[in-house]
């Protein structure tokens, strides 16, 4: 009768179990790095995005007027929100500030594989350090999260670049180049033909010869050549910063995942320093899995004290495509430790056994629908039960219950007073 | 520069740590009962609420038209969404269907203590059983979740009622009584004066004598008297069903938390059978902590096969008020197992130690901001570090590191090759 809205997903238990396992791994890795969870609102003032126009993101907002006449929007990303939160408590927060959170975001985009209008990300950010170690820690967390999911250096690579190399080279042209627009052209370049790419660079203010020259320079990735070409402190500093970040990544054990790739630019205007994107090494997942980078000016733009910042936000939809491609996506199924099956009026005893097993932390179901022996056993099978505890009236008359292993079908009887007994997780194997 | 929207909260790490601990306890309890996590969309068709008008909820919707011209709303509750999901896969899902999820919802209400416009709930529902055991299992889960949070029967009570007792008594009046409206009056009665309450009952179709009589009958809570007064099968069946649910709650070990209270009605129209609300036993938190009940008709109304259902949804804001009142709310602070402090150029060794400690699952921070010894120690203190590992150039020249206990201030030196060594969680105590 009612249909789901296009671009919004329902996650049923099997798929959700796989997603939860993945999210837990990613968040546990962040926790081990000392990133602290924050909780953030779904709605913000739309002006947080519309004041600074230009990004595609503005056209994709789920914005509306609330009942109080506020111009609000479902948040399309987290970065402006955490920047606002840092500004609000700048004096009290001890630095560096290291935050993590997992939640949905919303953009009115074309729906396609790996891209819904409601999408989930885990955001990780460090505020208050301009040192290369902060950029490298963000890279290290991302790499550890992926390897903890079972991925290896055969599966993914981080393509690392620096906004000031791109911007510094662009500003050496005498013409009035719109640098943000040119960088957005670089960001889109791998989806465009060379002619289309050069057209965008020309729209941004270069002439065609310069566009071709710039394209060659960036594509070469030769940092020495870029430094020499620009001959400015800005580019020299940026090259040095990029190399320092990669050196720190080396100490942190994740240099092997990083490749210099100056064509990686990131679409958002607020990035200022090192930027990077994660790609499937096999190319089978053709789009960027996720990205991040340094955004040193945003806090000040939001009215705070100048505060350097760097962050990354793995999106769970593209990440699941990578994990599936690599064969490390968890089984999409629920599991159950015990099903306590009732035959006749044995509810009280079944409840006692269920309660004791749950107190040990196990997943335990019992009948709440008045179903037959066969129907209960089918249900137990459908939720992948390991052990069925059959509590029958006749067995109970003999002070016994039956323990059935669902994989083998083997079963044995044990004294009811001894189940679950002293074992933490008694199975057929333990009791037979 | 940008402000937070009224009724929307930012949760900083200390408060978020306490909330996360609470949510984990509640969800773990649900998992042990075999409730399976589902993921659900933030937006739904607004018609899912507006088609069935009457509830206050309709006036509080964050509804708007999306870029595709759809009339959508931020969901004010989960029940219609899970009902839609059950209808969409009714054939495939094995029953009973037992689902859980924790997420925010939105209502444009007056903001007050314990009530924001964005609020979090953990929803637990069972579909496909009309048996009293299903209602009782929902009560048992709720009680277990609360006692696992550290609450006791001195802290909370479940006031249990039955919609068919209220509706069955109301339909015995000859007049054309709007039963939904009268039940909404009962739901509001404890916030109203007697006169105001009776006015609402009169608006629903009773006369003033009948309103007073009905009020007395319901307030008495005398089930025998109610059965005799109504003299209908509907009321007799409802009384019997309520008693069966309480009997099952007895077997499930949670009868002691339940009180019969027919003035508990729940505001939403879709409830059909047993309904209940959780209250602070001391009355210090004056409003209902959360509520739930049976809604057997909703799936069919949504176009599905007739499917009985029962659920409950603890809200985290009111729950935190109860936990704080009872003194069981977790400490609002972050914790850190190790801070690896660098003195001089010891980044590589500090990174090695950090990595090995993280691999054992610990929360480990190290300097990423190029800070002084004192600044690092202050930071380690601010994040409640248990053990500081000082990696100094001079110590390293002697192949040693210093292990400092942050509570006592005691410290000792150990060979760097032996740290972290074979201990899972080496502390000053272990090494001194």
Coordinates of N, CA, C and O in Angstrom, one line a residue, chain A residues 1-6 8-13 16 20 31-34 36-39 41-45 47-48 51 59-61 64 67-68 70 72 74 84-85 88-89 94-96 98-99 106 108 117-118 129 131 133-134 137 247-248 251-253 301-302 335-336 347-348 351 355 358 361-365 368-371 379 382-383, chain B residues 1-6 8-13 16 20 31-34 36-39 41-45 47-48 51 59-62 64 67-68 70 72 74 84-85 88-89 94-96 98-99 106 108 117-118 129 131 133-134 137 247-248 251-253 301-302 335-336 347-348 351 355 358 361-365 368-371 379 382-383:
Chain A
X1 N 0.8 -1.2 0.0 CA 0.0 0.0 0.0 C 0.9 1.3 0.0 O 0.7 2.1 -0.8
X2 N 1.8 1.3 0.9 CA 2.8 2.4 0.9 C 4.1 1.9 0.4 O 4.5 0.8 0.7
X3 N 4.8 2.7 -0.5 CA 6.0 2.2 -1.0 C 7.2 3.0 -0.4 O 7.0 4.1 0.1
X4 N 8.3 2.4 -0.4 CA 9.5 3.1 0.1 C 9.9 4.2 -0.9 O 9.6 4.1 -2.1
X5 N 10.5 5.2 -0.4 CA 10.9 6.4 -1.2 C 12.2 6.0 -2.0 O 13.1 5.4 -1.5
X6 N 12.2 6.4 -3.3 CA 13.4 6.1 -4.1 C 14.7 6.6 -3.5 O 14.7 7.8 -3.1
X8 N 16.1 5.4 -0.9 CA 16.1 5.1 0.6 C 16.0 3.6 0.7 O 15.2 3.0 0.1
X9 N 16.8 3.0 1.6 CA 16.9 1.6 1.7 C 16.2 1.1 3.0 O 16.4 1.7 4.1
X10 N 15.6 -0.1 2.9 CA 15.2 -0.9 4.1 C 16.3 -2.0 4.3 O 16.7 -2.6 3.3
X11 N 16.9 -2.1 5.5 CA 17.8 -3.2 5.7 C 17.2 -4.3 6.6 O 16.9 -4.0 7.8
X12 N 17.0 -5.4 6.0 CA 16.4 -6.6 6.8 C 17.5 -7.2 7.5 O 18.7 -7.0 7.3
X13 N 17.1 -8.1 8.5 CA 18.1 -8.6 9.5 C 19.4 -9.2 8.9 O 20.5 -9.0 9.4
X16 N 21.5 -6.6 7.4 CA 21.9 -5.7 8.5 C 23.0 -6.3 9.4 O 23.8 -5.5 9.9
X20 N 26.3 -4.4 10.3 CA 26.6 -4.1 11.7 C 28.0 -4.6 12.0 O 28.8 -3.9 12.7
X31 N 38.0 3.7 17.8 CA 38.1 3.8 19.3 C 39.5 3.5 19.8 O 40.1 4.2 20.7
X32 N 40.2 2.5 19.1 CA 41.5 2.1 19.5 C 42.5 3.3 19.2 O 43.6 3.4 19.9
X33 N 42.2 4.1 18.3 CA 43.1 5.2 18.0 C 42.7 6.4 18.9 O 43.3 7.5 18.7
X34 N 41.7 6.3 19.7 CA 41.4 7.4 20.6 C 40.4 8.4 20.0 O 40.3 9.5 20.5
X36 N 36.8 9.7 19.6 CA 35.7 9.7 20.6 C 34.4 9.9 19.9 O 34.3 10.9 19.1
X37 N 33.4 9.1 20.2 CA 32.1 9.2 19.5 C 31.4 10.5 19.9 O 31.4 10.9 21.0
X38 N 30.9 11.2 18.8 CA 29.9 12.3 19.0 C 28.6 12.0 18.4 O 28.5 11.1 17.5
X39 N 27.5 12.6 18.9 CA 26.2 12.5 18.3 C 25.8 13.8 17.7 O 26.0 14.9 18.3
X41 N 23.2 16.3 14.9 CA 21.8 16.4 14.5 C 21.6 16.1 13.0 O 22.5 16.2 12.2
X42 N 20.4 15.6 12.7 CA 20.0 15.3 11.3 C 19.7 16.6 10.5 O 20.0 16.6 9.3
X43 N 19.2 17.6 11.2 CA 18.9 18.9 10.5 C 19.9 20.0 10.9 O 20.3 20.0 12.1
X44 N 20.3 20.8 10.0 CA 21.1 22.0 10.3 C 20.4 23.2 9.5 O 19.6 23.0 8.5
X45 N 20.8 24.4 9.8 CA 20.5 25.6 9.0 C 21.0 25.3 7.5 O 22.2 25.0 7.3
X47 N 21.7 27.4 5.4 CA 22.7 28.4 5.1 C 24.2 27.9 5.3 O 25.1 28.4 4.7
X48 N 24.3 26.9 6.2 CA 25.7 26.3 6.3 C 26.2 25.8 5.0 O 27.4 25.7 4.8
X51 N 25.4 29.4 1.9 CA 26.1 30.6 2.0 C 27.4 30.5 1.1 O 27.8 31.5 0.6
X59 N 22.9 21.9 -4.8 CA 21.8 21.6 -5.6 C 21.1 20.3 -5.2 O 20.0 19.9 -5.6
X60 N 21.8 19.5 -4.3 CA 21.3 18.2 -3.9 C 20.7 18.2 -2.5 O 20.4 17.1 -2.0
X61 N 20.6 19.3 -1.9 CA 20.1 19.4 -0.5 C 18.6 19.0 -0.4 O 17.8 19.3 -1.3
X64 N 14.2 22.5 3.4 CA 12.8 22.9 3.5 C 12.6 23.9 4.6 O 13.6 24.2 5.4
X67 N 8.3 24.3 10.7 CA 7.1 24.9 11.1 C 7.3 26.2 11.8 O 6.4 27.1 12.0
X68 N 8.6 26.5 12.2 CA 9.0 27.7 12.8 C 9.6 28.7 11.8 O 10.1 29.7 12.2
X70 N 12.2 28.2 9.9 CA 13.6 28.1 9.7 C 13.9 27.4 8.4 O 13.2 26.5 8.0
X72 N 15.9 25.0 6.8 CA 16.7 23.8 7.3 C 17.0 22.8 6.2 O 16.3 22.9 5.2
X74 N 18.3 18.5 5.6 CA 18.9 17.2 6.1 C 20.4 17.4 5.7 O 20.7 17.8 4.6
X84 N 31.0 23.4 13.3 CA 30.2 24.2 14.1 C 30.3 23.8 15.6 O 30.4 24.6 16.5
X85 N 30.4 22.5 15.9 CA 30.5 22.0 17.3 C 31.8 22.4 17.9 O 31.9 22.7 19.1
X88 N 31.6 26.0 18.8 CA 30.7 26.3 20.0 C 31.4 26.0 21.3 O 31.0 26.6 22.3
X89 N 32.4 25.1 21.4 CA 33.0 24.8 22.6 C 34.6 24.9 22.5 O 35.3 24.1 23.2
X94 N 39.9 20.0 25.0 CA 41.3 19.8 25.0 C 41.7 19.3 23.6 O 41.0 18.5 23.0
X95 N 42.8 19.8 23.1 CA 43.2 19.5 21.7 C 44.5 18.6 21.7 O 45.3 18.7 22.6
X96 N 44.7 17.8 20.7 CA 43.8 17.7 19.5 C 42.5 17.0 19.9 O 42.4 16.2 20.7
X98 N 39.6 14.6 18.7 CA 39.6 13.5 17.8 C 38.2 12.9 17.9 O 37.9 12.2 18.9
X99 N 37.4 13.0 16.8 CA 36.0 12.6 16.9 C 35.7 11.5 15.8 O 36.2 11.6 14.7
X106 N 22.2 12.7 3.4 CA 21.2 12.7 2.4 C 21.6 13.7 1.3 O 21.9 14.9 1.5
X108 N 20.1 14.6 -2.9 CA 19.2 14.2 -3.9 C 20.0 14.0 -5.2 O 20.1 14.9 -6.0
X117 N 20.2 7.9 -2.1 CA 20.0 9.3 -1.6 C 20.2 9.4 -0.1 O 20.5 10.4 0.4
X118 N 19.9 8.3 0.6 CA 20.3 8.2 2.0 C 21.5 7.2 2.1 O 21.4 6.1 1.6
X129 N 45.6 20.2 15.0 CA 47.0 19.8 14.7 C 47.2 20.1 13.2 O 46.5 19.6 12.3
X131 N 50.2 19.3 12.1 CA 51.4 18.5 11.8 C 51.1 17.3 10.9 O 50.0 16.8 10.8
X133 N 51.8 14.3 11.2 CA 51.3 13.1 11.9 C 49.8 13.0 11.9 O 49.2 11.9 12.0
X134 N 49.1 14.2 12.0 CA 47.6 14.1 12.0 C 47.1 13.6 10.7 O 46.2 12.7 10.7
X137 N 47.8 10.0 10.7 CA 47.0 9.1 11.6 C 45.7 8.8 10.9 O 45.1 7.7 11.1
X247 N 56.1 10.2 4.9 CA 57.1 9.6 5.9 C 56.4 9.2 7.2 O 56.8 8.1 7.7
X248 N 55.5 10.0 7.7 CA 54.8 9.7 9.0 C 54.0 8.4 8.7 O 54.0 7.5 9.6
X251 N 56.1 5.5 9.2 CA 56.3 5.1 10.6 C 55.1 4.4 11.2 O 55.1 3.6 12.1
X252 N 53.9 4.9 10.7 CA 52.6 4.3 11.2 C 52.3 3.0 10.5 O 51.2 2.4 10.8
X253 N 53.2 2.5 9.6 CA 53.0 1.2 9.0 C 52.0 1.1 7.9 O 51.5 0.1 7.5
X301 N 36.3 30.1 9.1 CA 35.2 30.6 8.3 C 33.9 30.5 9.1 O 33.0 31.2 8.8
X302 N 33.8 29.5 10.0 CA 32.6 29.4 10.8 C 32.7 30.2 12.1 O 31.9 30.1 13.0
X335 N 22.2 -15.3 13.4 CA 22.6 -16.5 14.1 C 21.9 -16.6 15.4 O 21.6 -15.5 16.0
X336 N 21.8 -17.8 15.9 CA 21.1 -18.0 17.2 C 21.9 -19.1 18.0 O 22.2 -20.1 17.4
X347 N 6.1 -23.9 29.8 CA 6.6 -22.5 29.6 C 7.5 -22.0 30.8 O 8.5 -21.4 30.5
X348 N 7.1 -22.4 32.0 CA 7.9 -21.9 33.1 C 9.3 -22.4 33.1 O 10.3 -21.6 33.3
X351 N 11.2 -20.9 30.3 CA 11.6 -19.5 30.6 C 12.8 -19.5 31.5 O 13.7 -18.6 31.4
X355 N 16.3 -17.7 30.5 CA 16.8 -16.6 31.3 C 18.2 -16.9 31.7 O 19.1 -16.0 31.6
X358 N 20.5 -16.5 28.7 CA 20.7 -15.1 28.3 C 21.6 -14.4 29.3 O 22.3 -13.5 28.9
X361 N 24.9 -14.1 28.3 CA 25.2 -13.3 27.1 C 24.8 -14.0 25.8 O 25.0 -13.4 24.7
X362 N 24.2 -15.1 25.8 CA 23.9 -15.8 24.6 C 22.6 -15.3 23.9 O 21.8 -14.7 24.6
X363 N 22.5 -15.6 22.6 CA 21.3 -15.3 21.9 C 20.3 -16.5 22.0 O 20.6 -17.6 21.5
X364 N 19.2 -16.2 22.7 CA 18.3 -17.3 23.0 C 16.9 -17.0 22.6 O 16.3 -15.9 23.0
X365 N 16.2 -17.8 21.8 CA 14.8 -17.7 21.6 C 14.0 -18.8 22.2 O 14.5 -19.9 22.3
X368 N 7.0 -17.9 21.5 CA 6.0 -16.9 22.0 C 4.8 -16.9 21.1 O 4.0 -16.0 21.1
X369 N 4.6 -18.0 20.3 CA 3.5 -18.0 19.3 C 2.7 -19.2 19.4 O 1.8 -19.5 18.6
X370 N 2.8 -20.1 20.5 CA 2.0 -21.2 20.6 C 2.1 -22.2 19.5 O 1.1 -22.8 19.1
X371 N 3.3 -22.4 19.0 CA 3.4 -23.2 17.8 C 3.8 -24.7 18.1 O 4.2 -25.0 19.1
X379 N 11.4 -23.0 12.6 CA 11.8 -21.6 12.9 C 13.2 -21.6 13.5 O 14.0 -20.7 13.0
X382 N 15.4 -21.7 10.7 CA 15.4 -20.5 9.8 C 16.3 -19.4 10.4 O 16.8 -18.5 9.7
X383 N 16.5 -19.4 11.8 CA 17.4 -18.4 12.4 C 18.7 -18.9 12.7 O 19.5 -18.4 13.6
Chain B
X1 N 28.9 31.4 14.6 CA 28.3 32.0 13.3 C 27.0 31.3 13.0 O 26.0 31.9 12.7
X2 N 27.1 29.9 12.9 CA 25.8 29.2 12.7 C 25.4 28.6 14.0 O 26.2 28.1 14.8
X3 N 24.1 28.6 14.3 CA 23.6 28.1 15.6 C 22.9 26.7 15.3 O 22.4 26.5 14.2
X4 N 22.9 25.9 16.3 CA 22.1 24.7 16.3 C 20.6 25.0 16.2 O 20.2 26.0 16.7
X5 N 19.9 24.1 15.6 CA 18.4 24.3 15.5 C 17.8 23.9 16.8 O 18.1 22.9 17.4
X6 N 16.8 24.7 17.2 CA 16.1 24.5 18.5 C 15.5 23.1 18.5 O 14.8 22.6 17.5
X8 N 17.2 20.3 18.7 CA 18.2 19.3 18.1 C 19.4 19.4 19.0 O 19.9 20.5 19.3
X9 N 20.0 18.3 19.4 CA 21.1 18.2 20.3 C 22.4 17.9 19.7 O 22.4 17.1 18.7
X10 N 23.5 18.5 20.2 CA 24.8 18.0 19.9 C 25.3 17.2 21.1 O 25.1 17.6 22.2
X11 N 25.8 16.0 20.9 CA 26.3 15.2 22.0 C 27.9 15.1 21.9 O 28.4 14.5 20.9
X12 N 28.5 15.8 22.8 CA 30.0 15.8 22.9 C 30.4 14.5 23.5 O 29.6 13.7 24.1
X13 N 31.8 14.1 23.4 CA 32.2 12.8 23.8 C 31.9 12.3 25.2 O 31.5 11.1 25.3
X16 N 28.2 11.5 25.3 CA 28.0 10.4 24.3 C 28.5 9.1 24.8 O 27.8 8.0 24.5
X20 N 26.2 5.9 24.8 CA 26.6 4.7 24.1 C 26.5 3.5 25.0 O 26.1 2.4 24.6
X31 N 19.3 -8.3 21.8 CA 20.0 -9.4 21.0 C 19.8 -10.7 21.7 O 19.6 -11.8 21.0
X32 N 20.0 -10.7 23.0 CA 19.9 -12.0 23.8 C 18.5 -12.6 23.7 O 18.3 -13.8 23.8
X33 N 17.5 -11.8 23.5 CA 16.1 -12.3 23.3 C 15.9 -12.7 21.9 O 14.7 -13.1 21.5
X34 N 16.8 -12.6 21.0 CA 16.6 -12.9 19.6 C 15.9 -11.9 18.7 O 15.4 -12.2 17.7
X36 N 16.3 -9.0 16.1 CA 17.3 -8.9 15.0 C 17.2 -7.4 14.6 O 16.2 -6.9 14.3
X37 N 18.4 -6.9 14.4 CA 18.5 -5.5 14.0 C 18.0 -5.3 12.6 O 18.4 -6.0 11.7
X38 N 17.3 -4.2 12.4 CA 16.9 -3.7 11.0 C 17.4 -2.3 10.9 O 17.6 -1.6 11.9
X39 N 17.6 -1.9 9.6 CA 17.9 -0.5 9.3 C 16.8 0.1 8.5 O 16.3 -0.5 7.6
X41 N 14.6 3.8 6.9 CA 14.8 5.1 6.3 C 14.4 6.2 7.2 O 13.5 6.1 8.0
X42 N 15.0 7.4 7.1 CA 14.7 8.6 7.8 C 13.4 9.3 7.2 O 12.7 9.9 7.9
X43 N 13.3 9.1 5.9 CA 12.1 9.7 5.3 C 11.1 8.6 4.8 O 11.5 7.5 4.4
X44 N 9.8 8.9 4.9 CA 8.8 8.1 4.4 C 7.7 9.0 3.7 O 7.7 10.2 3.9
X45 N 6.8 8.4 2.9 CA 5.7 9.2 2.4 C 4.9 9.7 3.6 O 4.6 9.0 4.5
X47 N 1.9 10.5 3.7 CA 0.6 9.9 3.7 C 0.5 8.7 4.7 O -0.6 8.4 5.2
X48 N 1.6 8.1 5.1 CA 1.6 7.0 6.1 C 1.0 7.5 7.4 O 0.5 6.8 8.2
X51 N -2.9 10.0 6.1 CA -4.1 9.3 5.7 C -5.0 9.0 6.8 O -6.2 9.0 6.7
X59 N 0.1 16.8 13.3 CA 0.4 18.2 13.3 C 1.9 18.5 13.6 O 2.3 19.6 13.5
X60 N 2.6 17.5 14.1 CA 4.0 17.7 14.5 C 5.0 17.2 13.5 O 6.2 17.1 13.7
X61 N 4.5 16.8 12.3 CA 5.4 16.2 11.3 C 6.4 17.2 10.7 O 6.0 18.4 10.5
X62 N 7.6 16.8 10.5 CA 8.5 17.6 9.7 C 8.3 17.1 8.2 O 9.1 16.3 7.7
X64 N 7.6 17.8 4.0 CA 7.9 18.7 3.0 C 7.8 18.0 1.6 O 7.7 16.8 1.6
X67 N 12.6 17.1 -4.1 CA 12.9 17.7 -5.4 C 12.1 16.9 -6.5 O 12.0 17.4 -7.6
X68 N 11.7 15.7 -6.2 CA 10.9 14.9 -7.1 C 9.4 15.1 -7.0 O 8.6 14.4 -7.5
X70 N 7.6 14.5 -4.3 CA 7.0 13.6 -3.3 C 6.7 14.3 -2.0 O 7.5 15.1 -1.5
X72 N 6.9 14.0 1.5 CA 7.7 13.2 2.4 C 7.7 13.8 3.8 O 7.4 14.9 4.0
X74 N 10.1 13.4 7.7 CA 11.0 12.8 8.7 C 10.0 11.9 9.6 O 9.0 12.4 10.0
X84 N 5.3 -1.4 7.2 CA 5.5 -1.4 5.8 C 6.5 -2.4 5.3 O 6.3 -3.2 4.3
X85 N 7.6 -2.6 6.1 CA 8.6 -3.6 5.8 C 8.1 -5.0 5.9 O 8.5 -5.9 5.1
X88 N 6.0 -5.7 2.9 CA 6.8 -5.8 1.6 C 7.4 -7.2 1.5 O 7.7 -7.6 0.3
X89 N 7.7 -7.9 2.6 CA 8.3 -9.3 2.5 C 7.5 -10.3 3.3 O 8.1 -11.2 3.9
X94 N 10.3 -15.6 8.1 CA 9.7 -16.6 9.0 C 9.2 -16.0 10.3 O 9.8 -15.0 10.7
X95 N 8.1 -16.5 10.8 CA 7.4 -15.8 11.9 C 7.6 -16.6 13.2 O 7.7 -17.8 13.1
X96 N 7.6 -16.1 14.3 CA 7.4 -14.6 14.6 C 8.6 -13.8 14.1 O 9.8 -14.3 14.2
X98 N 11.0 -10.8 14.8 CA 11.4 -10.1 16.0 C 12.5 -9.1 15.7 O 13.6 -9.5 15.4
X99 N 12.1 -7.8 15.7 CA 13.1 -6.8 15.2 C 13.4 -5.7 16.3 O 12.6 -5.4 17.1
X106 N 11.6 12.4 14.8 CA 11.4 13.9 14.8 C 9.9 14.3 14.9 O 9.1 13.8 14.2
X108 N 7.7 18.1 15.7 CA 7.8 19.5 16.0 C 6.9 19.8 17.2 O 5.8 20.2 17.1
X117 N 13.0 17.9 19.8 CA 12.3 17.7 18.6 C 13.0 16.5 17.8 O 12.3 15.9 17.0
X118 N 14.3 16.3 18.0 CA 14.9 15.1 17.6 C 15.2 14.2 18.8 O 15.8 14.7 19.7
X129 N 2.5 -13.1 16.2 CA 1.9 -13.9 17.3 C 0.9 -13.1 18.1 O 1.1 -11.9 18.5
X131 N -0.4 -14.5 20.8 CA -0.4 -15.2 22.1 C 0.1 -14.2 23.2 O 0.9 -13.3 22.9
X133 N 2.2 -14.7 25.4 CA 3.6 -14.8 25.6 C 4.4 -13.7 24.8 O 5.5 -13.3 25.2
X134 N 3.8 -13.3 23.7 CA 4.5 -12.2 22.9 C 4.5 -10.9 23.6 O 5.5 -10.2 23.8
X137 N 6.8 -11.2 26.5 CA 8.2 -11.1 26.1 C 8.7 -9.7 25.9 O 9.8 -9.3 26.3
X247 N 0.2 -13.5 33.7 CA 0.6 -14.8 34.1 C 1.9 -15.2 33.4 O 2.9 -15.7 34.0
X248 N 2.0 -14.9 32.1 CA 3.2 -15.2 31.3 C 4.3 -14.3 31.8 O 5.5 -14.8 31.9
X251 N 5.9 -16.1 34.6 CA 6.8 -17.1 34.2 C 8.1 -16.5 33.7 O 9.2 -17.1 33.9
X252 N 8.0 -15.4 33.1 CA 9.3 -14.7 32.5 C 10.0 -13.9 33.6 O 11.0 -13.3 33.3
X253 N 9.5 -13.9 34.8 CA 10.3 -13.3 35.9 C 10.1 -11.8 36.0 O 10.9 -11.2 36.7
X301 N -4.2 -2.9 7.7 CA -4.5 -1.6 7.2 C -3.5 -1.1 6.2 O -3.8 -0.3 5.3
X302 N -2.2 -1.7 6.3 CA -1.2 -1.3 5.3 C -1.2 -2.2 4.1 O -0.2 -2.2 3.3
X335 N 37.5 7.6 28.4 CA 38.6 6.9 29.0 C 39.7 6.5 28.0 O 39.3 6.3 26.8
X336 N 40.9 6.3 28.5 CA 42.0 6.0 27.6 C 42.9 5.0 28.3 O 43.2 5.2 29.5
X347 N 59.3 9.0 17.1 CA 58.0 8.7 16.5 C 57.9 7.3 16.1 O 56.8 6.6 16.3
X348 N 58.9 6.7 15.5 CA 58.8 5.4 14.9 C 58.6 4.4 16.0 O 57.8 3.5 15.9
X351 N 55.2 4.7 17.6 CA 54.2 4.2 16.6 C 54.2 2.7 16.7 O 53.1 2.0 16.7
X355 N 50.9 0.7 18.0 CA 50.3 -0.3 17.1 C 50.1 -1.6 17.8 O 49.0 -2.3 17.7
X358 N 47.2 -1.4 20.3 CA 45.9 -1.3 19.6 C 45.5 -2.7 19.1 O 44.3 -3.0 19.2
X361 N 43.4 -4.5 21.3 CA 42.1 -4.0 21.5 C 42.0 -2.7 22.4 O 41.0 -2.2 22.7
X362 N 43.2 -2.2 22.8 CA 43.2 -1.1 23.8 C 43.0 0.2 23.1 O 43.2 0.4 21.9
X363 N 42.5 1.2 23.9 CA 42.4 2.6 23.4 C 43.7 3.3 23.7 O 44.2 3.4 24.8
X364 N 44.4 3.7 22.6 CA 45.8 4.1 22.6 C 45.9 5.4 21.8 O 45.6 5.5 20.7
X365 N 46.4 6.5 22.5 CA 46.7 7.7 21.7 C 48.2 8.0 21.8 O 48.9 7.6 22.7
X368 N 50.1 13.6 17.9 CA 50.0 13.9 16.5 C 50.1 15.4 16.3 O 49.7 15.9 15.2
X369 N 50.5 16.1 17.3 CA 50.5 17.6 17.2 C 51.8 18.3 17.5 O 51.9 19.5 17.7
X370 N 52.8 17.5 17.7 CA 54.2 18.0 17.9 C 54.3 18.8 19.2 O 54.9 19.9 19.3
X371 N 53.6 18.3 20.3 CA 53.5 19.0 21.5 C 54.6 18.7 22.5 O 55.3 17.7 22.4
X379 N 47.3 16.6 28.2 CA 46.3 16.0 27.3 C 45.9 14.6 27.8 O 44.8 14.2 27.9
X382 N 43.7 14.8 30.5 CA 42.3 15.3 30.1 C 41.5 14.2 29.5 O 40.2 14.2 29.6
X383 N 42.1 13.1 29.0 CA 41.3 12.0 28.4 C 41.3 10.8 29.3 O 41.1 9.7 28.9

